[in-house]
Short mmCIF file of N, CA and C in Angstrom, two decimals:
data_model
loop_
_atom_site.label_atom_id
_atom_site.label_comp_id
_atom_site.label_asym_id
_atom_site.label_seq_id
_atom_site.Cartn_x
_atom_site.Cartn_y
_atom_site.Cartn_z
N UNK S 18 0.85 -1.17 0.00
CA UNK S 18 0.00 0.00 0.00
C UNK S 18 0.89 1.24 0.00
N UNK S 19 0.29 2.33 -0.80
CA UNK S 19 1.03 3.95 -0.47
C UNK S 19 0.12 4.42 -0.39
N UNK S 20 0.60 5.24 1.07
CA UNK S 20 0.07 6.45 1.55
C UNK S 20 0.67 7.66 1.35
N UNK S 21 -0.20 8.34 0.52
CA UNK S 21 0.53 9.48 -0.03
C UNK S 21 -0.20 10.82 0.48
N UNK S 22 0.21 12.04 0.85
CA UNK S 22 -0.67 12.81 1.29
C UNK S 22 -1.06 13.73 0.00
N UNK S 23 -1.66 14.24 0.17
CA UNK S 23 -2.70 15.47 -1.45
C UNK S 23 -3.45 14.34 -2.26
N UNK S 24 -3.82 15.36 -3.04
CA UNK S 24 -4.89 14.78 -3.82
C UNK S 24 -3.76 14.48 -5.31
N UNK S 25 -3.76 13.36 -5.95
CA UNK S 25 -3.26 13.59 -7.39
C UNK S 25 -4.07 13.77 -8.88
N UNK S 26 -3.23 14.57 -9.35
CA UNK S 26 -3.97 14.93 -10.74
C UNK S 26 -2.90 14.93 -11.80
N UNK S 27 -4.20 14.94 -13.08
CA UNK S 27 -3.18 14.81 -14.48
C UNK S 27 -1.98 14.01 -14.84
N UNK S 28 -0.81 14.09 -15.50
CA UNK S 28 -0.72 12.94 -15.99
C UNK S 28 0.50 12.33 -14.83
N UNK S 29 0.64 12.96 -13.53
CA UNK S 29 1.53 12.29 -12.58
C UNK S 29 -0.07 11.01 -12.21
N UNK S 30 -0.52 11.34 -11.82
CA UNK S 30 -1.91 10.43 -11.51
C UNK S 30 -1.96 9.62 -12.52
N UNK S 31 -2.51 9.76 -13.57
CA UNK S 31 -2.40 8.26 -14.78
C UNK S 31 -1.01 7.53 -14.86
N UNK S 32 0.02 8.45 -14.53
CA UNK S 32 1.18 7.10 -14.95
C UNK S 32 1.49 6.27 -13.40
N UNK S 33 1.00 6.79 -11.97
CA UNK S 33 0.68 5.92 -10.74
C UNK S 33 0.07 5.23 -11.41
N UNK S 34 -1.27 5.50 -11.87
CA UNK S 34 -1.94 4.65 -12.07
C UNK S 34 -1.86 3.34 -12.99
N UNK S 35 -1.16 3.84 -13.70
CA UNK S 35 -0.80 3.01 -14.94
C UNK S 35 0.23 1.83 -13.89
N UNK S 36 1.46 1.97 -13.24
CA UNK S 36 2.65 1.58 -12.99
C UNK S 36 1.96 0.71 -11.72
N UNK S 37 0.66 1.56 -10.56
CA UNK S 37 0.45 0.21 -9.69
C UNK S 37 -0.23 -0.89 -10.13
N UNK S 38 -1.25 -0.79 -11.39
CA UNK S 38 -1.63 -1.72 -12.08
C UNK S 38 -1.18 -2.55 -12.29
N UNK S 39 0.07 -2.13 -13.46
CA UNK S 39 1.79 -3.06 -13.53
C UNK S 39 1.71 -3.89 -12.18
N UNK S 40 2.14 -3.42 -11.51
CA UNK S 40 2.85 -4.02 -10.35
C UNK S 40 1.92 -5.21 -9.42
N UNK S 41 0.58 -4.50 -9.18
CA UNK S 41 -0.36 -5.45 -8.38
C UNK S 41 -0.50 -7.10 -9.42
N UNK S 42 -0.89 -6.45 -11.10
CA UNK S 42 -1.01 -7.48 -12.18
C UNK S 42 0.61 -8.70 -12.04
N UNK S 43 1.44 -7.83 -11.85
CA UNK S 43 2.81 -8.99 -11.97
C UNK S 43 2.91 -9.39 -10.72
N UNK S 44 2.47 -8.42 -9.43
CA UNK S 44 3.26 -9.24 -8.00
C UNK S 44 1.99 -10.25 -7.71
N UNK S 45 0.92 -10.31 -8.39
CA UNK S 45 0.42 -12.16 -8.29
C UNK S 45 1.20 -13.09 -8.65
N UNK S 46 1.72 -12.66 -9.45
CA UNK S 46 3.17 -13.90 -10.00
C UNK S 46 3.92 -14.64 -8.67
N UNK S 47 4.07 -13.67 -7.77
CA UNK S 47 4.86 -13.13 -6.59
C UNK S 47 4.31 -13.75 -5.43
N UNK S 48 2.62 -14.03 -5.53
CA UNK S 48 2.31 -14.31 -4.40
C UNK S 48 2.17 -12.84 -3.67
N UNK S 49 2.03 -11.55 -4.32
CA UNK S 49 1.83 -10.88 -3.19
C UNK S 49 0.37 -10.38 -3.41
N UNK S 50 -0.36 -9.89 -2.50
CA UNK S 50 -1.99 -10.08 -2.78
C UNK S 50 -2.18 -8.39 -3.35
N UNK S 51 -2.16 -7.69 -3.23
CA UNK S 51 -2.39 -5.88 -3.88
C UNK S 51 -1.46 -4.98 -3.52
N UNK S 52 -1.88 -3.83 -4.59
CA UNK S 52 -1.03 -2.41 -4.30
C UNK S 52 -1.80 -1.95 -4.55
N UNK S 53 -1.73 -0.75 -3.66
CA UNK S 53 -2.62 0.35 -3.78
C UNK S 53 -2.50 1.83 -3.13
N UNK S 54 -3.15 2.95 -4.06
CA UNK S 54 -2.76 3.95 -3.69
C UNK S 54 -3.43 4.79 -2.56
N UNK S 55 -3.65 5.17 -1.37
CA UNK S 55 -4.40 5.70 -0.28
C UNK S 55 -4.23 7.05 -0.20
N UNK S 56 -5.12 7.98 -0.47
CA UNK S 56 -4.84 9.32 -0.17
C UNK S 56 -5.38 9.84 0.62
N UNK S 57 -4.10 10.65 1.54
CA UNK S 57 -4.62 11.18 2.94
C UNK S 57 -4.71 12.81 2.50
N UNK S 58 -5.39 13.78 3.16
CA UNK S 58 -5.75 14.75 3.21
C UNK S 58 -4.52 15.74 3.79
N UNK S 59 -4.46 16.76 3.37
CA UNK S 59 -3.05 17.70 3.23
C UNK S 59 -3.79 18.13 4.43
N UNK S 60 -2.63 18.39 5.73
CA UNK S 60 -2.71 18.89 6.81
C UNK S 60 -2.51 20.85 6.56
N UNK S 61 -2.92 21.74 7.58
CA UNK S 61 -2.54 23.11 6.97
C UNK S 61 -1.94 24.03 8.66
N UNK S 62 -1.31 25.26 8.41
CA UNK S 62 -1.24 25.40 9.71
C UNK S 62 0.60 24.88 10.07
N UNK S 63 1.27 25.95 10.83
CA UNK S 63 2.76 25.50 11.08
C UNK S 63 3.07 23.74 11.52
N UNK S 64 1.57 23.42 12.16
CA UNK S 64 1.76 21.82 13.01
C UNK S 64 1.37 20.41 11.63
N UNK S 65 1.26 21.01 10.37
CA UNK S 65 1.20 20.27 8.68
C UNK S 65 1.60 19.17 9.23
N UNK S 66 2.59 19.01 9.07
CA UNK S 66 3.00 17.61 8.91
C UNK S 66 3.30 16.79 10.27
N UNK S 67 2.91 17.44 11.22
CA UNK S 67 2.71 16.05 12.42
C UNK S 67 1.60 16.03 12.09
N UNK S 68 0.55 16.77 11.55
CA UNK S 68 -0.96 16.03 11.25
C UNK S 68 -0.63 15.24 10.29
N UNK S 69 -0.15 15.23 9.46
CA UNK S 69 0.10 14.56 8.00
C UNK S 69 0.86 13.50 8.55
N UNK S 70 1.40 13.10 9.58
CA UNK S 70 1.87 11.96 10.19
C UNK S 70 0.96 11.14 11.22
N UNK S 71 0.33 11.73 11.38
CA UNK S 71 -0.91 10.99 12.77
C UNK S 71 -1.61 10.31 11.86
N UNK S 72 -1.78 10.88 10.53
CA UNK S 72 -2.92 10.35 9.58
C UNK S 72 -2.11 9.20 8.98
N UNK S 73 -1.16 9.50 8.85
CA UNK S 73 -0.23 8.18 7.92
C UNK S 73 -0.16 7.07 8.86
N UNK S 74 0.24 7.51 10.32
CA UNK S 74 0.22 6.42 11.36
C UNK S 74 -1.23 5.76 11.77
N UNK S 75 -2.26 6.56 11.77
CA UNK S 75 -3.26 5.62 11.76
C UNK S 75 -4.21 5.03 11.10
N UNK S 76 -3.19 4.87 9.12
CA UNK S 76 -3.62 4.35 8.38
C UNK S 76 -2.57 3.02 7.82
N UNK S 77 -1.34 3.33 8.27
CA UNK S 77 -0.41 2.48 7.97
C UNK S 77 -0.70 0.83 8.10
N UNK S 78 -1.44 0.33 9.09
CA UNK S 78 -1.91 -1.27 9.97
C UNK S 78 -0.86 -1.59 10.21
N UNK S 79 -0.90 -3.14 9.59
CA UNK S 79 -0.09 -3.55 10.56
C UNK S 79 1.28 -3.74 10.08
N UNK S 80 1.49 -4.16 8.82
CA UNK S 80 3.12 -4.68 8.53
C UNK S 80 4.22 -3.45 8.55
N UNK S 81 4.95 -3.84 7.70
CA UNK S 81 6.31 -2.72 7.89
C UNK S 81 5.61 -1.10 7.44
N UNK S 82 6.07 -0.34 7.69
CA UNK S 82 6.35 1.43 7.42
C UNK S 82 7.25 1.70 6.59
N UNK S 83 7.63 2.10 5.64
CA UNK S 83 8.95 3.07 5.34
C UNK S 83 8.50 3.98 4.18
N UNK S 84 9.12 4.66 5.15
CA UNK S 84 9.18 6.20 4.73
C UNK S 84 9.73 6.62 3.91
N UNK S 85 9.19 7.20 2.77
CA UNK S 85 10.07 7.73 1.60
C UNK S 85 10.84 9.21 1.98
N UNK S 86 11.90 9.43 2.29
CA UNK S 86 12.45 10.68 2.44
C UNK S 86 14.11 10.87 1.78
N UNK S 87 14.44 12.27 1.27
CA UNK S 87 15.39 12.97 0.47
C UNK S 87 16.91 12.27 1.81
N UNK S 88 16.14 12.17 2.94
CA UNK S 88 17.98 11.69 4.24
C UNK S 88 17.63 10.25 4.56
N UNK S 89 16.78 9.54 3.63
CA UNK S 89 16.50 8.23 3.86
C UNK S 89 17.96 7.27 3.09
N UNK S 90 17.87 5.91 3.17
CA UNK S 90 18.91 5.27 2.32
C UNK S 90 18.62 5.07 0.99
N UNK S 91 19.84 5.39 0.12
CA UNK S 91 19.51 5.22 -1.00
C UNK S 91 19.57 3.48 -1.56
N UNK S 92 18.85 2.94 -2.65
CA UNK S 92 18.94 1.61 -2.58
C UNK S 92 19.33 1.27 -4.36
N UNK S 93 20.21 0.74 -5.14
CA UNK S 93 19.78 0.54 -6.46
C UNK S 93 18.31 -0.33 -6.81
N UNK S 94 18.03 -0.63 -7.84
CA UNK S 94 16.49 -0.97 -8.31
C UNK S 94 17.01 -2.27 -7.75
N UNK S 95 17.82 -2.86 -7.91
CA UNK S 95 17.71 -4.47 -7.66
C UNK S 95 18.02 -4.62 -6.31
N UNK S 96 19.03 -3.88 -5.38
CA UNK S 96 18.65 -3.85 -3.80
C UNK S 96 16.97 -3.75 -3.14
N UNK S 97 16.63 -2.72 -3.81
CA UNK S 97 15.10 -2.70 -3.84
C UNK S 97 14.28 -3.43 -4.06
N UNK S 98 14.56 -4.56 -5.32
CA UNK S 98 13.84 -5.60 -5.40
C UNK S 98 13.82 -6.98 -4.13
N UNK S 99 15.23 -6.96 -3.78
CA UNK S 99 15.65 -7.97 -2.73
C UNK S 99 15.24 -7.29 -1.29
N UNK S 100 15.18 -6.07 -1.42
CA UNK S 100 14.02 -5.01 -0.11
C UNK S 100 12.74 -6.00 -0.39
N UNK S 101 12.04 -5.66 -1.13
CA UNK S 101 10.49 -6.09 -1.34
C UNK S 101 10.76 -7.76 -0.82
N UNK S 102 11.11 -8.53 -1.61
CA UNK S 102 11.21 -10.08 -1.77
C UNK S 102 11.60 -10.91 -0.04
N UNK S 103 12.07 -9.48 0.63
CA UNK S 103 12.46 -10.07 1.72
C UNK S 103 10.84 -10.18 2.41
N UNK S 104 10.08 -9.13 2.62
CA UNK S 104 8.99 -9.20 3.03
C UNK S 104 8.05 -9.86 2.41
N UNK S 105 7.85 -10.20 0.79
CA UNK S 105 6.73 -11.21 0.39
C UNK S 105 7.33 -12.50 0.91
N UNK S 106 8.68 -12.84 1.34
CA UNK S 106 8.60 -14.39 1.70
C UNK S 106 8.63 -14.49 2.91
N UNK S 107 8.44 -13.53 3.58
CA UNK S 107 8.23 -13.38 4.91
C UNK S 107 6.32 -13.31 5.34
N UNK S 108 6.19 -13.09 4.76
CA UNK S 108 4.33 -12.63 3.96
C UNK S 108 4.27 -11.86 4.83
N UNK S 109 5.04 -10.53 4.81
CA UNK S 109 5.00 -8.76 5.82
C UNK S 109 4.29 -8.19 4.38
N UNK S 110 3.05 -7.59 4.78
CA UNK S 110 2.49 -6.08 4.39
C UNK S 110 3.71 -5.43 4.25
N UNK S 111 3.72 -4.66 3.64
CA UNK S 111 4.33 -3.41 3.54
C UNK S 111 3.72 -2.25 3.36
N UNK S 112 3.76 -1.00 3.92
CA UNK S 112 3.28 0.15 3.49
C UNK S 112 3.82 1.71 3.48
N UNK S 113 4.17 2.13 2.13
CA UNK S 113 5.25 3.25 1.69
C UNK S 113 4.37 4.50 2.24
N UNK S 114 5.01 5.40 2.74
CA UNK S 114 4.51 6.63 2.82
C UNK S 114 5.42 7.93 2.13
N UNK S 115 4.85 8.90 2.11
CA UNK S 115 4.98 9.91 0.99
C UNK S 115 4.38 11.11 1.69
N UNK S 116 4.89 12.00 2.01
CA UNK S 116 4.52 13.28 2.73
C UNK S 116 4.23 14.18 2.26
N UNK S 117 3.59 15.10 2.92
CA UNK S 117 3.11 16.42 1.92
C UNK S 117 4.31 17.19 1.04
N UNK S 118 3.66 18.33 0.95
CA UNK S 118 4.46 19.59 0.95
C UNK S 118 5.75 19.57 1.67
N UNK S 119 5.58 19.27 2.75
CA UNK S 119 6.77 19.52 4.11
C UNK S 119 7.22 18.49 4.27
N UNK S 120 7.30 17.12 3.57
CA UNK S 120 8.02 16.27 4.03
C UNK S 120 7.21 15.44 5.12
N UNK S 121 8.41 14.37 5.81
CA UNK S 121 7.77 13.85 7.31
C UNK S 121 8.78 14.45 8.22
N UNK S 122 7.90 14.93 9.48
CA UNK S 122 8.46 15.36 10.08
C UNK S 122 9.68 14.14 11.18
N UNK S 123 10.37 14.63 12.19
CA UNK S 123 10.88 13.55 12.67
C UNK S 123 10.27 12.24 13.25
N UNK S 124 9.75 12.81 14.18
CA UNK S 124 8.58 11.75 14.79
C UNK S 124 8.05 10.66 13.64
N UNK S 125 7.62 10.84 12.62
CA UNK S 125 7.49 9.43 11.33
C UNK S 125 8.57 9.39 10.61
N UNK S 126 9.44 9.61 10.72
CA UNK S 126 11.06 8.53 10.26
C UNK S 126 11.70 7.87 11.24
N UNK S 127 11.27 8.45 12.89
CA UNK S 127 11.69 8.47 14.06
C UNK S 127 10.69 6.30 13.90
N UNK S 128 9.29 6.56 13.80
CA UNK S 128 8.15 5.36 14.18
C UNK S 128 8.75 4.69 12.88
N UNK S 129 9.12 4.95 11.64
CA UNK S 129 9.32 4.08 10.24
C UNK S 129 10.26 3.05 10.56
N UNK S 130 9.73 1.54 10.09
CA UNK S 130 10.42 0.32 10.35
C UNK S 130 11.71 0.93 9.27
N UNK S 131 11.55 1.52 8.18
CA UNK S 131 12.71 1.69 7.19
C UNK S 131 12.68 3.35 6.86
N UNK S 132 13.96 4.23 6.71
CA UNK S 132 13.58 5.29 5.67
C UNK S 132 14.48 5.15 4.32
N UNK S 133 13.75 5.32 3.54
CA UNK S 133 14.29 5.06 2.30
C UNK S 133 13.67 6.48 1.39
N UNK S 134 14.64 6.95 0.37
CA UNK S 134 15.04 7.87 -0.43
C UNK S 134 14.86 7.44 -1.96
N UNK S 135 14.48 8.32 -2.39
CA UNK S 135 14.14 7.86 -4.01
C UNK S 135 15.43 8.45 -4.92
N UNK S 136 15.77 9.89 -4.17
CA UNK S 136 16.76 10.63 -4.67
C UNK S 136 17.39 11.60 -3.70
N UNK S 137 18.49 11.75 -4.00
CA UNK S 137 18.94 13.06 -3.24
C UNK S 137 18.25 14.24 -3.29
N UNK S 138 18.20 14.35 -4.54
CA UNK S 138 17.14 15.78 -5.31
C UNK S 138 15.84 15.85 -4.00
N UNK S 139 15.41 16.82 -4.01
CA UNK S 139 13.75 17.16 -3.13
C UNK S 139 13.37 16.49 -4.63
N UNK S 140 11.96 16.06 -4.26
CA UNK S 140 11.53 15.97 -5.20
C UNK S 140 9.82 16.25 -5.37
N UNK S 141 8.41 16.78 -6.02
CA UNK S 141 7.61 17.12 -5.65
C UNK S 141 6.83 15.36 -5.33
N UNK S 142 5.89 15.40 -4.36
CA UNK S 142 5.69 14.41 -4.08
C UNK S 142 4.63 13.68 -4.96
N UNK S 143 3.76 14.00 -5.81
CA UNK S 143 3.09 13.89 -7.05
C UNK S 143 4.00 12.87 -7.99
N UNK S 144 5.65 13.44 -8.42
CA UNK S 144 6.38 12.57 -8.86
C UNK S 144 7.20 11.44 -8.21
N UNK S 145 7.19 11.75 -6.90
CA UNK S 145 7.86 10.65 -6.09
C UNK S 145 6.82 9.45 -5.96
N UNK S 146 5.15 9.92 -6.19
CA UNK S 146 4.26 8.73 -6.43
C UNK S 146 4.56 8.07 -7.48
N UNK S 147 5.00 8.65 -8.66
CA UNK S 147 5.15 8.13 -10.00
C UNK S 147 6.58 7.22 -9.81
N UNK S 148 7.43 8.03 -9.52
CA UNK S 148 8.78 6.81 -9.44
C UNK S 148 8.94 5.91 -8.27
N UNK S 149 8.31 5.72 -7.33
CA UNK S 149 7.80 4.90 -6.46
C UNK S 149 7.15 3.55 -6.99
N UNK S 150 5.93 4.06 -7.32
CA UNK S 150 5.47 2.92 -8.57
C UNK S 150 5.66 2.45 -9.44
N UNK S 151 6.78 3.33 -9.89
CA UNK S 151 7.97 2.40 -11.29
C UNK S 151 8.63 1.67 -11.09
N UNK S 152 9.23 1.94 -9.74
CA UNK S 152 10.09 1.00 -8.55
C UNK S 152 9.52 0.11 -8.25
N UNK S 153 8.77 -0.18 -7.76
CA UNK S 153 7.94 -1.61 -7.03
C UNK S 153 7.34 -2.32 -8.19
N UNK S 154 7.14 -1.59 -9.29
CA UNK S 154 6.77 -2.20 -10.76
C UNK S 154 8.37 -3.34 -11.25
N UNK S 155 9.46 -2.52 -10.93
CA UNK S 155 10.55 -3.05 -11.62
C UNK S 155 10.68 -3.82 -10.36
N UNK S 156 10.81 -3.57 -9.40
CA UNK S 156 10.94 -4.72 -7.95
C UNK S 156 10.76 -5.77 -8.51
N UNK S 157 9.71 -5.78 -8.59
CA UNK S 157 8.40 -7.22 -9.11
C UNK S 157 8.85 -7.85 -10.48
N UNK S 158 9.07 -7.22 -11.21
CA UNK S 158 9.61 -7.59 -12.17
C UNK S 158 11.02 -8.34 -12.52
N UNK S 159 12.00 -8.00 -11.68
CA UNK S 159 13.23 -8.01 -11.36
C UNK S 159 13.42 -9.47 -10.47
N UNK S 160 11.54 -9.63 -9.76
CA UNK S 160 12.19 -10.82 -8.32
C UNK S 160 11.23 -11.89 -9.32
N UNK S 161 10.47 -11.67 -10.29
CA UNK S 161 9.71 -12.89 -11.37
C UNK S 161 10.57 -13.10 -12.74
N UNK S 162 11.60 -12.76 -12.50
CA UNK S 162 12.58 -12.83 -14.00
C UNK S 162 12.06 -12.06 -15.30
N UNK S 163 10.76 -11.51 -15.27
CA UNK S 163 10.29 -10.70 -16.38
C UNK S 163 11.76 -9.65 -16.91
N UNK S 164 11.76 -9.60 -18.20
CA UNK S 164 13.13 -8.45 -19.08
C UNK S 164 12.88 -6.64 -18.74
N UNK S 165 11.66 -6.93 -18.29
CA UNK S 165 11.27 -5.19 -18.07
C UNK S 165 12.42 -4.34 -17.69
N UNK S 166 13.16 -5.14 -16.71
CA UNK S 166 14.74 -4.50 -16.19
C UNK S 166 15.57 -4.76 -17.09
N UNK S 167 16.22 -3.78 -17.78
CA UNK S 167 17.43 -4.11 -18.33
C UNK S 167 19.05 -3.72 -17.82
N UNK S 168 20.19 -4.52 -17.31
CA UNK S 168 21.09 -3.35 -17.44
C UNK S 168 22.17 -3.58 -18.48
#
């Protein structure tokens, strides 16, 4: 599951959409049961993003957390894939989060079983949905032998 905070639109939204499709359609291959995208409501006000974290925390359940953030670890696509593969043969949920405007504050990288980084770059979080889901698309792809990965 990703929990992403805002609303998405235009064509960052169709190519999520397009890429968790990908991913839920191939990680049956996988044995893993769905992906999906959850959108939480943009917090407002200097205290943003500990609201935008209360909401992520009491939508997250039960399996792992990790947090997508710019001081998280960086991983190549195929570390990433052997990230994922550790938890489908473990049969752990997983669930990515994605912060507003402001990021996560400490307190949810502080509670995140993992923080993990997409890029050094900031990046707007609209597109960090999109390469998120290209990622767990190529994960999946990468741990079912499909060519989608090339290097």
């Amino acid at each position: 599951m990703l929990l992403a905070v805002g609303k998405a639109a235009g064509p960052e939204k169709t190519l999520t959409e397009r890429y968790v499709e990908r991913a839920a359609k191939a990680g049956r291959a996988m044995g893993l049961t769905g992906f999906d995208v959850r959108e939480l409501p943009d917090g407002d006000g200097p205290t943003r993003a500990d609201r935008e974290a209360a909401s992520i925390l009491a939508k997250r359940g039960r399996g792992v957390l990790v947090a997508l953030d710019e001081r998280g670890k960086a991983l190549t696509s195929e570390e990433f894939a052997a990230f994922l593969q550790g938890f489908a043969d473990d049969a752990r949920d997983v669930t990515f989060a994605i912060g507003g405007a402001d990021g996560h504050p400490p307190s949810l990288r502080q509670a995140a079983d993992h923080v993990l980084s997409l890029s050094t770059l900031t990046l707007p979080h609209q597109l960090a949905r999109v390469m998120l889901a290209e990622q767990i698309y190529r994960a999946v792809t990468l741990c079912i032998g499909h060519p989608y990965h090339r290097v």
